[in-house]
Coordinates of C-alpha atoms in Angstrom, one line a residue:
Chain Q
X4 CA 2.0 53.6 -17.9
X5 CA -0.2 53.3 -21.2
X6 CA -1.8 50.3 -22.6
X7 CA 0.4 49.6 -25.0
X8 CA 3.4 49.2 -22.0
X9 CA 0.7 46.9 -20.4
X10 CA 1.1 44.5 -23.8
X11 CA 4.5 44.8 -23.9
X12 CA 4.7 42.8 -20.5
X13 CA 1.5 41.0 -21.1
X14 CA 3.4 39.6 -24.1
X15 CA 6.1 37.6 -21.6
X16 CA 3.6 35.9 -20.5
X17 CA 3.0 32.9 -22.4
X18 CA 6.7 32.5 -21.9
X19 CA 6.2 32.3 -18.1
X20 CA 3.3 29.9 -18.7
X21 CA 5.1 27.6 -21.4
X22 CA 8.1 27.5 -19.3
X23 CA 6.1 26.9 -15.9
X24 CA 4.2 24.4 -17.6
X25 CA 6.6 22.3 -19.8
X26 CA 9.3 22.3 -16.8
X27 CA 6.6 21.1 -14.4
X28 CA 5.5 18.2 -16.7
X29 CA 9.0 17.4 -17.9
X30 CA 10.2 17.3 -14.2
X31 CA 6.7 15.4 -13.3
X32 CA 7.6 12.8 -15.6
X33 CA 11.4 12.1 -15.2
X34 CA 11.3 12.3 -11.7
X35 CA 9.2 8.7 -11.7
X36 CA 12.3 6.6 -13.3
X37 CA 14.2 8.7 -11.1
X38 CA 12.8 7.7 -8.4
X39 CA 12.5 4.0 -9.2
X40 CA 16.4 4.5 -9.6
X41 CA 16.9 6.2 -6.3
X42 CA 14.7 3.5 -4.6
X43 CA 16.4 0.1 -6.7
X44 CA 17.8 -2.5 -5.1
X45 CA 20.3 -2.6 -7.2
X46 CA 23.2 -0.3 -5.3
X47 CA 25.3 1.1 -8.0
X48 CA 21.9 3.1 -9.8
X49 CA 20.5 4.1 -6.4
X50 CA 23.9 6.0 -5.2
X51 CA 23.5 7.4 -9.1
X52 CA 20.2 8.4 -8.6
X53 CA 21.0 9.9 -5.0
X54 CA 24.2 11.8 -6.7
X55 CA 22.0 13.3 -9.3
X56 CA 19.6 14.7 -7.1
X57 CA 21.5 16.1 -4.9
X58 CA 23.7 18.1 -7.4
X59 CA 20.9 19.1 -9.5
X60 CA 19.3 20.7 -5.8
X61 CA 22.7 21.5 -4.9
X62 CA 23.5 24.1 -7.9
X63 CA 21.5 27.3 -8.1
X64 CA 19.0 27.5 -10.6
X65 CA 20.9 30.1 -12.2
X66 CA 24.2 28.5 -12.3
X67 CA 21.8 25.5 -14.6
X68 CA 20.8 27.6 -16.9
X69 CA 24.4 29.4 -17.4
X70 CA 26.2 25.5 -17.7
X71 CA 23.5 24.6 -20.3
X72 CA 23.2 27.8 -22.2
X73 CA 26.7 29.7 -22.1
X74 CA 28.5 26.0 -21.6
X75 CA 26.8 23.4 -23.8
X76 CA 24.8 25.7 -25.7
X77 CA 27.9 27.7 -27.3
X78 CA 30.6 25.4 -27.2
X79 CA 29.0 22.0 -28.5
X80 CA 25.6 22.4 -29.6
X81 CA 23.5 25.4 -31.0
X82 CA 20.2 25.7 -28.5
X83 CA 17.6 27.7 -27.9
X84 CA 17.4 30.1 -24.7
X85 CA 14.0 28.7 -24.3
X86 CA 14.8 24.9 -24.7
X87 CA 17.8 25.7 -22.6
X88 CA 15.5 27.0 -20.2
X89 CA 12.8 24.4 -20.5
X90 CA 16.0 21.6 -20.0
X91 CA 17.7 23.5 -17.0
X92 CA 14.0 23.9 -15.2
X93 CA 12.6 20.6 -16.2
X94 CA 16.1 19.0 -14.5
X95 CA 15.8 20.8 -11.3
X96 CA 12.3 20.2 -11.4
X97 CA 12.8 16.7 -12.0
X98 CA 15.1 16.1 -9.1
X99 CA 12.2 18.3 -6.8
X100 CA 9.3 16.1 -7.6
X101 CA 11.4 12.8 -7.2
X102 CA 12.1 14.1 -3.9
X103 CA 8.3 14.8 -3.2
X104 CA 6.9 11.5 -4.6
X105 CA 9.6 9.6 -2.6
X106 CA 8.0 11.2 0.6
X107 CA 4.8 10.7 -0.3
X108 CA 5.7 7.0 -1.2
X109 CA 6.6 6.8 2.4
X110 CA 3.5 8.0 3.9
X111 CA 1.9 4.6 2.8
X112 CA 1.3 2.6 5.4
X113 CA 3.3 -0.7 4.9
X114 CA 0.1 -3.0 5.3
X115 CA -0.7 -1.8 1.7
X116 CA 2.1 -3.3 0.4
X117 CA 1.7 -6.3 2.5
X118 CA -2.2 -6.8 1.4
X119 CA -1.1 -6.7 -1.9
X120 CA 1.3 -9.3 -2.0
X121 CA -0.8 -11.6 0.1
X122 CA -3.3 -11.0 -2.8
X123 CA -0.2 -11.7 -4.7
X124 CA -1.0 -8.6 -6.4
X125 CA 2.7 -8.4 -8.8
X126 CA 5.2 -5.3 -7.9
X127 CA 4.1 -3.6 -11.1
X128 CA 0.3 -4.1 -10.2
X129 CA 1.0 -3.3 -6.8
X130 CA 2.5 0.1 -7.5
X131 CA 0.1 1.3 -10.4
X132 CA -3.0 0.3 -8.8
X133 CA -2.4 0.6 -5.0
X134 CA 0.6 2.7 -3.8
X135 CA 0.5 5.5 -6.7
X136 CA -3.2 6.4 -6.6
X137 CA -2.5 7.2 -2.7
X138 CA 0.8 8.2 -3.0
X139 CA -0.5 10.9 -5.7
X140 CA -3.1 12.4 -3.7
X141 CA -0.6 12.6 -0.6
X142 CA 2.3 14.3 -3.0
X143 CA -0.6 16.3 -4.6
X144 CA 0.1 19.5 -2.0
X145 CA 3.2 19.6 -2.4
X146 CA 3.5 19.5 -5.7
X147 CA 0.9 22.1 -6.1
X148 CA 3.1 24.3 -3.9
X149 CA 6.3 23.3 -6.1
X150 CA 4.3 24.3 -8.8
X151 CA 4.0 27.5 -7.8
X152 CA 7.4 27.7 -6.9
X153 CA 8.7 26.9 -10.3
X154 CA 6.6 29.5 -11.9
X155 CA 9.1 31.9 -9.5
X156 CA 11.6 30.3 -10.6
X157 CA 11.1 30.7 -14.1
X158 CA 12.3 34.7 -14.1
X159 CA 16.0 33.4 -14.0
X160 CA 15.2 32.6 -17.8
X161 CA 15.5 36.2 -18.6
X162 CA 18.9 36.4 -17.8
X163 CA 19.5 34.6 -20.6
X164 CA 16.8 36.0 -22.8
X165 CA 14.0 33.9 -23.2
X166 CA 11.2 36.9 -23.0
X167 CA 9.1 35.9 -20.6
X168 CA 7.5 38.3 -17.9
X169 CA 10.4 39.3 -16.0
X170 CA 12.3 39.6 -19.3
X171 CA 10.0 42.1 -21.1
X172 CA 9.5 43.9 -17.1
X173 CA 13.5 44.5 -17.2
X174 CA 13.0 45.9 -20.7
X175 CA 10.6 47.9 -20.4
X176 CA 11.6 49.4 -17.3
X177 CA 14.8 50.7 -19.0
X178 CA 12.9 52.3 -21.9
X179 CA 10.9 53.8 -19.7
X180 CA 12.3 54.7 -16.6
X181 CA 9.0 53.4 -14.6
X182 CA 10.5 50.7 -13.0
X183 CA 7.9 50.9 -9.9
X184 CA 4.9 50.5 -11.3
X185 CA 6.3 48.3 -14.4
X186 CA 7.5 45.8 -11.9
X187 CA 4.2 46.0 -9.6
X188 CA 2.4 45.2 -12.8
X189 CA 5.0 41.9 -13.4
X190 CA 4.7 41.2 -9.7
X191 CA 1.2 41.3 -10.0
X192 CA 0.9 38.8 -12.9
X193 CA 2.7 36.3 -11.1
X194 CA 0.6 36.5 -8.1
X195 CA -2.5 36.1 -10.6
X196 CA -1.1 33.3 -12.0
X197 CA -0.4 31.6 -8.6
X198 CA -4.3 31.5 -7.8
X199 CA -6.0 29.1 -10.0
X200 CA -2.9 26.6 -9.2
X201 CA -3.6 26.9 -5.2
X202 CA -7.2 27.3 -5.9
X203 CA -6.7 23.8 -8.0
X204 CA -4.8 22.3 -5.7
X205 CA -7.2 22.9 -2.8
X206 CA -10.3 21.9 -4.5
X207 CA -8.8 18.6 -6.1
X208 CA -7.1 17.6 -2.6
X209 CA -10.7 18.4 -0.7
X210 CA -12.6 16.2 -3.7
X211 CA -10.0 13.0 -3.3
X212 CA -10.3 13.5 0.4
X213 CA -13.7 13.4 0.6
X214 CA -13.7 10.0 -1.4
X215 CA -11.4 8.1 0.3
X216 CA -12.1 9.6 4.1
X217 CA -14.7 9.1 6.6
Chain N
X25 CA -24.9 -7.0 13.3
X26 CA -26.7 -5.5 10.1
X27 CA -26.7 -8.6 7.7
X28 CA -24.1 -10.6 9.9
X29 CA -27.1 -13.4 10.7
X30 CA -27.5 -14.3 7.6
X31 CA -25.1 -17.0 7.1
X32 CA -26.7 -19.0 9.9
X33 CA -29.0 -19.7 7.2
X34 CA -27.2 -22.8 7.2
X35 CA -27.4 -24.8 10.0
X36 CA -23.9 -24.7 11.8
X37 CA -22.6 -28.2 12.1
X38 CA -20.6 -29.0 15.3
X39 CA -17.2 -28.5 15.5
X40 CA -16.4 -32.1 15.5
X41 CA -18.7 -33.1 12.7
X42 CA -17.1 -30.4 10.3
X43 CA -16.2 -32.2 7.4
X44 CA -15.0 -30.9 3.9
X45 CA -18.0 -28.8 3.7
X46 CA -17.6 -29.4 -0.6
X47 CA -14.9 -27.2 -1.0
X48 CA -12.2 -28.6 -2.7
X49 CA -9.2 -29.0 -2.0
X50 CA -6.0 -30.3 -3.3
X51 CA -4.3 -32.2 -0.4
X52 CA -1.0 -33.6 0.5
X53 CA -0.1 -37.3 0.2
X54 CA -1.1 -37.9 3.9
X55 CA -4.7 -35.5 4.4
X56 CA -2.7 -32.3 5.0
X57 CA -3.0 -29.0 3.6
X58 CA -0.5 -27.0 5.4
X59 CA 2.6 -29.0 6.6
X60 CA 5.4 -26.8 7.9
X61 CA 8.7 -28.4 8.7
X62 CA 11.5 -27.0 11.0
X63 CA 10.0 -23.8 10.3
X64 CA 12.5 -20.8 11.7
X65 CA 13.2 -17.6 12.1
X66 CA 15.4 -15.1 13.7
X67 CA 15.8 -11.3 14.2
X68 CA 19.6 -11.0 15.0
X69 CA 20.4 -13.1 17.8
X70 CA 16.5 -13.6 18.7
X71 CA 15.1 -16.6 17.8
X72 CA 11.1 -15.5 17.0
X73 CA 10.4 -18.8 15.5
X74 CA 12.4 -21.8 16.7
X75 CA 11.8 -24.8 13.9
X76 CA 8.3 -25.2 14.1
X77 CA 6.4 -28.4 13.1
X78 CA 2.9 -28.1 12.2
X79 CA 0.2 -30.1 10.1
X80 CA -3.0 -28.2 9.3
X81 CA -5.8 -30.9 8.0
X82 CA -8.3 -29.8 5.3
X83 CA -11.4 -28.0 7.5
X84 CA -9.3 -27.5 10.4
X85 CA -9.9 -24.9 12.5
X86 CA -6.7 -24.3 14.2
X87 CA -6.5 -21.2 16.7
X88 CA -2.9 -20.2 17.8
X89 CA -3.1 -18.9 21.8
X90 CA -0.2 -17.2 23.5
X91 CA 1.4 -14.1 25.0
X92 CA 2.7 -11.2 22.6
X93 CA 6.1 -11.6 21.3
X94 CA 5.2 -15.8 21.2
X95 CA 5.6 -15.5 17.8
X96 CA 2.3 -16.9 17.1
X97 CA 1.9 -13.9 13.9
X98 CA 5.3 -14.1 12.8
X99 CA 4.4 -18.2 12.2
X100 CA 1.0 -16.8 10.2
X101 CA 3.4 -14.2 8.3
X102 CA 5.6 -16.7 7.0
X103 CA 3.5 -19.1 5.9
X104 CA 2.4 -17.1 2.9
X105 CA 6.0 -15.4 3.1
X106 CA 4.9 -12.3 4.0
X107 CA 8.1 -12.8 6.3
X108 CA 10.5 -14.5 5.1
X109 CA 11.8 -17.5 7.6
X110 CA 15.2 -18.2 7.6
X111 CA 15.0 -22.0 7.3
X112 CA 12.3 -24.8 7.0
X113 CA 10.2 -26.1 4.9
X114 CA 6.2 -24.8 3.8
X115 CA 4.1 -27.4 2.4
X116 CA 0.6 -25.6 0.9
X117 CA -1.2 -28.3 -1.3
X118 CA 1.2 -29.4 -3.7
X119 CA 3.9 -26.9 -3.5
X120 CA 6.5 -27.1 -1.2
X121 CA 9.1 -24.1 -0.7
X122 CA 12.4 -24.4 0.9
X123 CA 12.4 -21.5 2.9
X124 CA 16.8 -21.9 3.0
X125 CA 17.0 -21.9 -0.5
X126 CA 16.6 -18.9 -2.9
X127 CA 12.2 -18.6 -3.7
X128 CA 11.3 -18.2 -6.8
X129 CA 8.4 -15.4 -7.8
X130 CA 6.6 -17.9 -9.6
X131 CA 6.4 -20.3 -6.6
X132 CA 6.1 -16.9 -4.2
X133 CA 2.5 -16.8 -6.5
X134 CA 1.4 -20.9 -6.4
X135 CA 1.8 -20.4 -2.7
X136 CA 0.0 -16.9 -1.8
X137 CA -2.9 -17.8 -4.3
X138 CA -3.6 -20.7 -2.0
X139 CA -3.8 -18.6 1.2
X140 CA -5.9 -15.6 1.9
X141 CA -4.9 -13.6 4.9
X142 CA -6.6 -11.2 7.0
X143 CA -4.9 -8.3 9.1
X144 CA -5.2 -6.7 12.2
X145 CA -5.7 -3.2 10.7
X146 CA -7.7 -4.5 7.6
X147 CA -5.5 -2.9 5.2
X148 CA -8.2 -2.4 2.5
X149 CA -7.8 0.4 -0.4
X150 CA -8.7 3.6 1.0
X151 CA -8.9 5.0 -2.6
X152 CA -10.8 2.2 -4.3
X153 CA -15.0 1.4 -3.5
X154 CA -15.2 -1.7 -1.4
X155 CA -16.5 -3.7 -4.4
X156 CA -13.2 -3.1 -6.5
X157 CA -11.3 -3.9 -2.9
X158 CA -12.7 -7.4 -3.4
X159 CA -12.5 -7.0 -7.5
X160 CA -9.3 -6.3 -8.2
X161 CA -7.0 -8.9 -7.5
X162 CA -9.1 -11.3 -9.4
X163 CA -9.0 -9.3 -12.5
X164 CA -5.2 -8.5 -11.9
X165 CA -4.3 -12.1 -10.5
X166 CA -7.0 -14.8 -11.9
X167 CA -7.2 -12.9 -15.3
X168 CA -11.3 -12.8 -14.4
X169 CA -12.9 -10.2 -16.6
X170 CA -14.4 -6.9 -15.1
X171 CA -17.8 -8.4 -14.6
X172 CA -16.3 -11.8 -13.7
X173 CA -15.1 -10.2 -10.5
X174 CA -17.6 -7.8 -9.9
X175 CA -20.1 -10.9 -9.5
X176 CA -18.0 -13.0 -7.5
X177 CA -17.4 -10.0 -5.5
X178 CA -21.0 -9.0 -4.7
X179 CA -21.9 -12.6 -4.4
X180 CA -18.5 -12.7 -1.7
X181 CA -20.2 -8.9 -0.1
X182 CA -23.6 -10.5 0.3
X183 CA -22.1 -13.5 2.1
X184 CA -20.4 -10.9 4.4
X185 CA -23.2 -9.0 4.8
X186 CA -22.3 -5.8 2.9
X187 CA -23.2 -6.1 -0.5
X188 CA -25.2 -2.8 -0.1
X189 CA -21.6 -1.1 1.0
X190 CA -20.4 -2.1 -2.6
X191 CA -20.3 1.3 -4.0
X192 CA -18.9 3.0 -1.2
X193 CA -15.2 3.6 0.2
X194 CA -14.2 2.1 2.7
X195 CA -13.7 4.9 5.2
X196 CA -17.2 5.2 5.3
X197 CA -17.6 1.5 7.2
X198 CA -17.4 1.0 10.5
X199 CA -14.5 -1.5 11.6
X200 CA -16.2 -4.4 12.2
X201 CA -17.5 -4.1 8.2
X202 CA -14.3 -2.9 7.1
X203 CA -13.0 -6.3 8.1
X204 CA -15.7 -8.3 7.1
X205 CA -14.8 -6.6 3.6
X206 CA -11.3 -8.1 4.3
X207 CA -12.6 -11.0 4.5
X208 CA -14.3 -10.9 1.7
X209 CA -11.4 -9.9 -0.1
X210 CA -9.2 -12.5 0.7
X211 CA -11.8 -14.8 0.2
X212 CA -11.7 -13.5 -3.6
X213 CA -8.9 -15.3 -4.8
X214 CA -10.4 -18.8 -4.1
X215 CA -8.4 -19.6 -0.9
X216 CA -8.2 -23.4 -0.3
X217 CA -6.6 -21.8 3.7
X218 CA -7.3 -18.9 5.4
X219 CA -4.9 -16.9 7.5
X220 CA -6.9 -14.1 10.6
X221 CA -3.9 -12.5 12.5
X222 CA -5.5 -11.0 15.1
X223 CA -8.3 -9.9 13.5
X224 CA -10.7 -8.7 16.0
X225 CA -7.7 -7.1 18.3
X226 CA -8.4 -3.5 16.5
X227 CA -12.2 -3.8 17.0
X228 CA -14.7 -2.6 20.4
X229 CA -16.4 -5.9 21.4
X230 CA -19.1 -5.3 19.4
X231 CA -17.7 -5.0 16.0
X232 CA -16.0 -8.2 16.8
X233 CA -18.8 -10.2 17.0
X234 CA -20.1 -9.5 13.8
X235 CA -16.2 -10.5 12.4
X236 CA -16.6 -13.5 14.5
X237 CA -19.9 -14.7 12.9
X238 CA -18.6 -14.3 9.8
X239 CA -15.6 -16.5 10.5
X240 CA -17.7 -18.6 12.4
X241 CA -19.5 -19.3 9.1
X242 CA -16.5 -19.8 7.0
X243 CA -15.3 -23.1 9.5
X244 CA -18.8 -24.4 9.3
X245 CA -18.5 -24.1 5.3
X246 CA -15.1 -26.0 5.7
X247 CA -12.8 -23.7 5.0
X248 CA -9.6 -24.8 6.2
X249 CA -8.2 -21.4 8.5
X250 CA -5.4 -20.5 11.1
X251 CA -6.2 -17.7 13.4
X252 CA -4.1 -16.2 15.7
X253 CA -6.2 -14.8 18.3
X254 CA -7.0 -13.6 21.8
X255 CA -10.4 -14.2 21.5
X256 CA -10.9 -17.8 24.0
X257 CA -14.5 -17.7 23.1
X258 CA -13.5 -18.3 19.5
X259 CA -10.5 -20.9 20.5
X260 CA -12.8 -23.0 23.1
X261 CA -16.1 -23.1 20.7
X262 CA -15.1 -22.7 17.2
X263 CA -11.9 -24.3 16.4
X264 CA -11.0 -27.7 15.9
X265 CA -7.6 -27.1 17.5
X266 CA -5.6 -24.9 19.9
X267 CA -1.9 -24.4 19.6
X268 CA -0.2 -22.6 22.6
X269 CA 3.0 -20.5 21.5
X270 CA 5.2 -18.8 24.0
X271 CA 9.1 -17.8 22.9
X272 CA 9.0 -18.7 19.9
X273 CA 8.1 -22.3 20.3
X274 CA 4.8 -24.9 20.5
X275 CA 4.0 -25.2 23.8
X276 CA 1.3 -26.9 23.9
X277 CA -1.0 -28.5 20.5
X278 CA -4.4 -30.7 20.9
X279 CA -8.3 -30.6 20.7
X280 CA -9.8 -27.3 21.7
X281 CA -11.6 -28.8 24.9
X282 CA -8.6 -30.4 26.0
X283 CA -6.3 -27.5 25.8
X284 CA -8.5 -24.6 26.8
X285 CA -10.2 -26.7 29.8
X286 CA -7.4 -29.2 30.7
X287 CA -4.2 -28.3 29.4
X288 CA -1.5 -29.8 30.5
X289 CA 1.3 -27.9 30.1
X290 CA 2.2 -25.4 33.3
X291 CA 2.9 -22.2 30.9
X292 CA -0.5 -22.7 29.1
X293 CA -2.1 -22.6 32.7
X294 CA -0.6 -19.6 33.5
X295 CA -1.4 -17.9 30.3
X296 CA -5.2 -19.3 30.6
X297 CA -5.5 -18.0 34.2
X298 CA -4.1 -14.9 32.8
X299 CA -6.7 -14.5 30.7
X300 CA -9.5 -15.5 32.5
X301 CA -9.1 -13.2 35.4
X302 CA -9.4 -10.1 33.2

């Protein structure tokens, strides 16, 4: 395999990266209302919220990315593989990390919530200041792992061509009839990518620990 | 005890003598500060709570005795509506909440601002430093600026004993300091009554005592508490009053002498003996 072939795959991988990256903080975000929904009092929005999840965990990730791209994206509105991508991911994603700060959320002991209304502490307060600082450190492995994951995940974008590393592996494998070593260089790559995030993930979770613990 | 001598600084007064101690206070028409009516509360078809009467006087000292399942912290729990009772009146000050009728958040607040309460298992913020445990709630509640509540909290952690623990997190304090900082916390918010349930039950003997002088200091300041305890040291020497709960009901109510050395009832006997021959 030359250096140039090396390029050729090297080039997908901003793709992997943006699509890792945008999907994990789309997902990140949305899954907070999401959550809020699938935790309301209010009945109708929770069994919404419960509904959602579950068929956006239900359906394969590359059954998503065929309903957005082939379905919305050539019958109703003109989109881009990557955006349909970055939607399909960040949804699925979205429905994941609901699902891991709603555990997390219940790893609280229920005497924080109760010293915090004594203190009278409002709901608002109560969750930004007490429950979501803990409840982020708790979700914080798990999310790491997601994240990780996700970056997996993000190889079903090839199939419908965004370029990213599996996409320029496939491709280059057929013009050059190395698929071994061409997908040993792509598997590689994903596994390098993988490190700093666990690496991250263990050195932030040891430094929060070591603040709040004994 | 690091620190926890202090506060005998002032001498303590007796417990009869205790008088306002210059808090003030916003009373009731007739001298009270807490004045629950028909107070009650059921889970399913068990009554926990079965329409309690109770007067609290401003400076009182009252310590609630009894066996577990009395419902002695369920009473504590609703009085700042931490549970909600199922019917009764709370009187704290001058607001009054029908516990049968739909509670507004805004008379939720009046209430809890007026009652600090301490827990069992401390419940401070593992993820804040002990200073912004005792901060925060003034800045978020009171509207006190940053280094408002930052003095008033040192000033609160030195009166507990532990203003050199300011900077620190709370997992790094033994228990006994952890629930001095509790203490402290509560105390924050400008209580005019404080609530203890149990709050030496989670400790070794030792760490109690230093929780027990600091409450010990509170009554002689006149701070008007309710403290739901198995500590008969405490009930016989510090408080004004013991209350004897068993099944969900007052058993037994009067001075502290009376009902820890002659009480008349034949259930608080038992539960005395009880506790004595441990």
């Amino acid at each position: 395999m030359s250096q140039a072939d090396i390029f050729v795959i090297l080039r997908g991988l901003p793709w992997t990266v943006a699509l890792t990256l945008g999907a994990f903080l789309i997902g990140s975000i949305v899954a907070v209302p999401l959550l809020a929904a699938r935790e309301s009092q209010f009945l109708p929005l929770r069994l919404f919220a419960m509904s959602l999840i579950q068929v956006v965990r239900g359906i394969p990730p590359l059954l998503w990315l065929f309903i957005i791209f082939f379905g919305l994206g050539m019958s109703y509105f003109p989109i881009s593989p990557f955006v349909a991508a970055l939607t399909g991911l960040g949804l699925i994603a979205a429905a994941n990390m609901a699902e891991i700060y709603r555990g997390a959320l219940k790893s609280i002991h229920h005497g924080q919530w109760e010293a915090a209304n004594a203190l009278d502490l409002g709901r608002l307060s109560t969750v930004a200041f007490i429950i979501a600082p803990q409840a982020l450190r708790v979700a914080l492995p798990s999310a790491a792992s997601y994240l990780i994951g996700l970056m997996k995940e993000t190889a079903v974008a090839s199939t419908i061509g965004v370029a990213e590393l599996a996409f320029q592996g496939n491709r280059l494998s057929q013009l050059t009839f190395q698929g071994l070593e061409v997908f040993a260089v792509v598997g590689l790559l994903y596994v390098v990518l993988s490190l700093p995030v666990a690496w991250l993930s263990r050195s932030a979770d040891a430094y929060l620990r070591s603040k709040v613990a004994a | 005890m690091d620190g926890a001598v202090l506060y005998l600084a002032d001498p303590p007064q007796s417990s009869q003598d205790r008088s306002n101690g210059g808090i003030m206070m916003e009373q009731g028409s007739n001298g009270t500060v807490i004045r629950l009516r028909a107070l009650s509360k059921h889970f399913g078809a068990h009554t926990v709570l079965d329409a309690i009467d109770l007067d609290v006087r401003p400076g009182e000292v009252l310590a609630i005795i009894g066996p577990s399942g009395s419902g002695k912290s369920t009473l504590l729990r609703c009085i700042n509506y931490l549970e909600r009772p199922d019917g009764g009146t709370i009187t704290i000050g001058p607001t009054t909440i029908d516990a049968s009728m739909p509670v507004e958040r805004a008379e939720l607040s009046k209430l809890r601002r007026r009652v600090g309460m301490v827990f069992q298992s401390f419940n401070l913020f593992p993820h804040m430093t002990v200073l912004r445990n005792v901060s925060i709630a003034q800045e978020r509640v009171l509207g006190r600026s940053r280094a408002e509540a930052e003095e008033r909290a040192m000033q609160l952690l030195s009166r507990v004993g532990l203003a050199d623990k300011a900077g620190q997190h709370p997992g790094r304090c033994s228990g006994g300091q952890q629930q001095r900082i509790a203490i402290a916390r509560a105390l924050a918010l400008d209580p005019e009554v404080m609530l203890f349930d149990e709050p030496t039950s989670a400790l070794d003997p030792e760490l109690g005592l230093e929780v027990l002088a600091v409450m010990r200091e509170l009554a002689d300041s006149g701070m008007t508490m309710i403290v739901v305890t198995h500590e008969m040291g405490f009930a016989e020497n510090v408080s004004d009053t013991v209350m004897m709960m068993a099944d969900g009901d007052i058993v037994e109510k009067g001075s502290s002498n009376q009902v820890m050395r002659q009480p008349q009832q034949e259930r608080t006997k038992r539960f005395l003996r009880a506790v004595h021959d441990r």
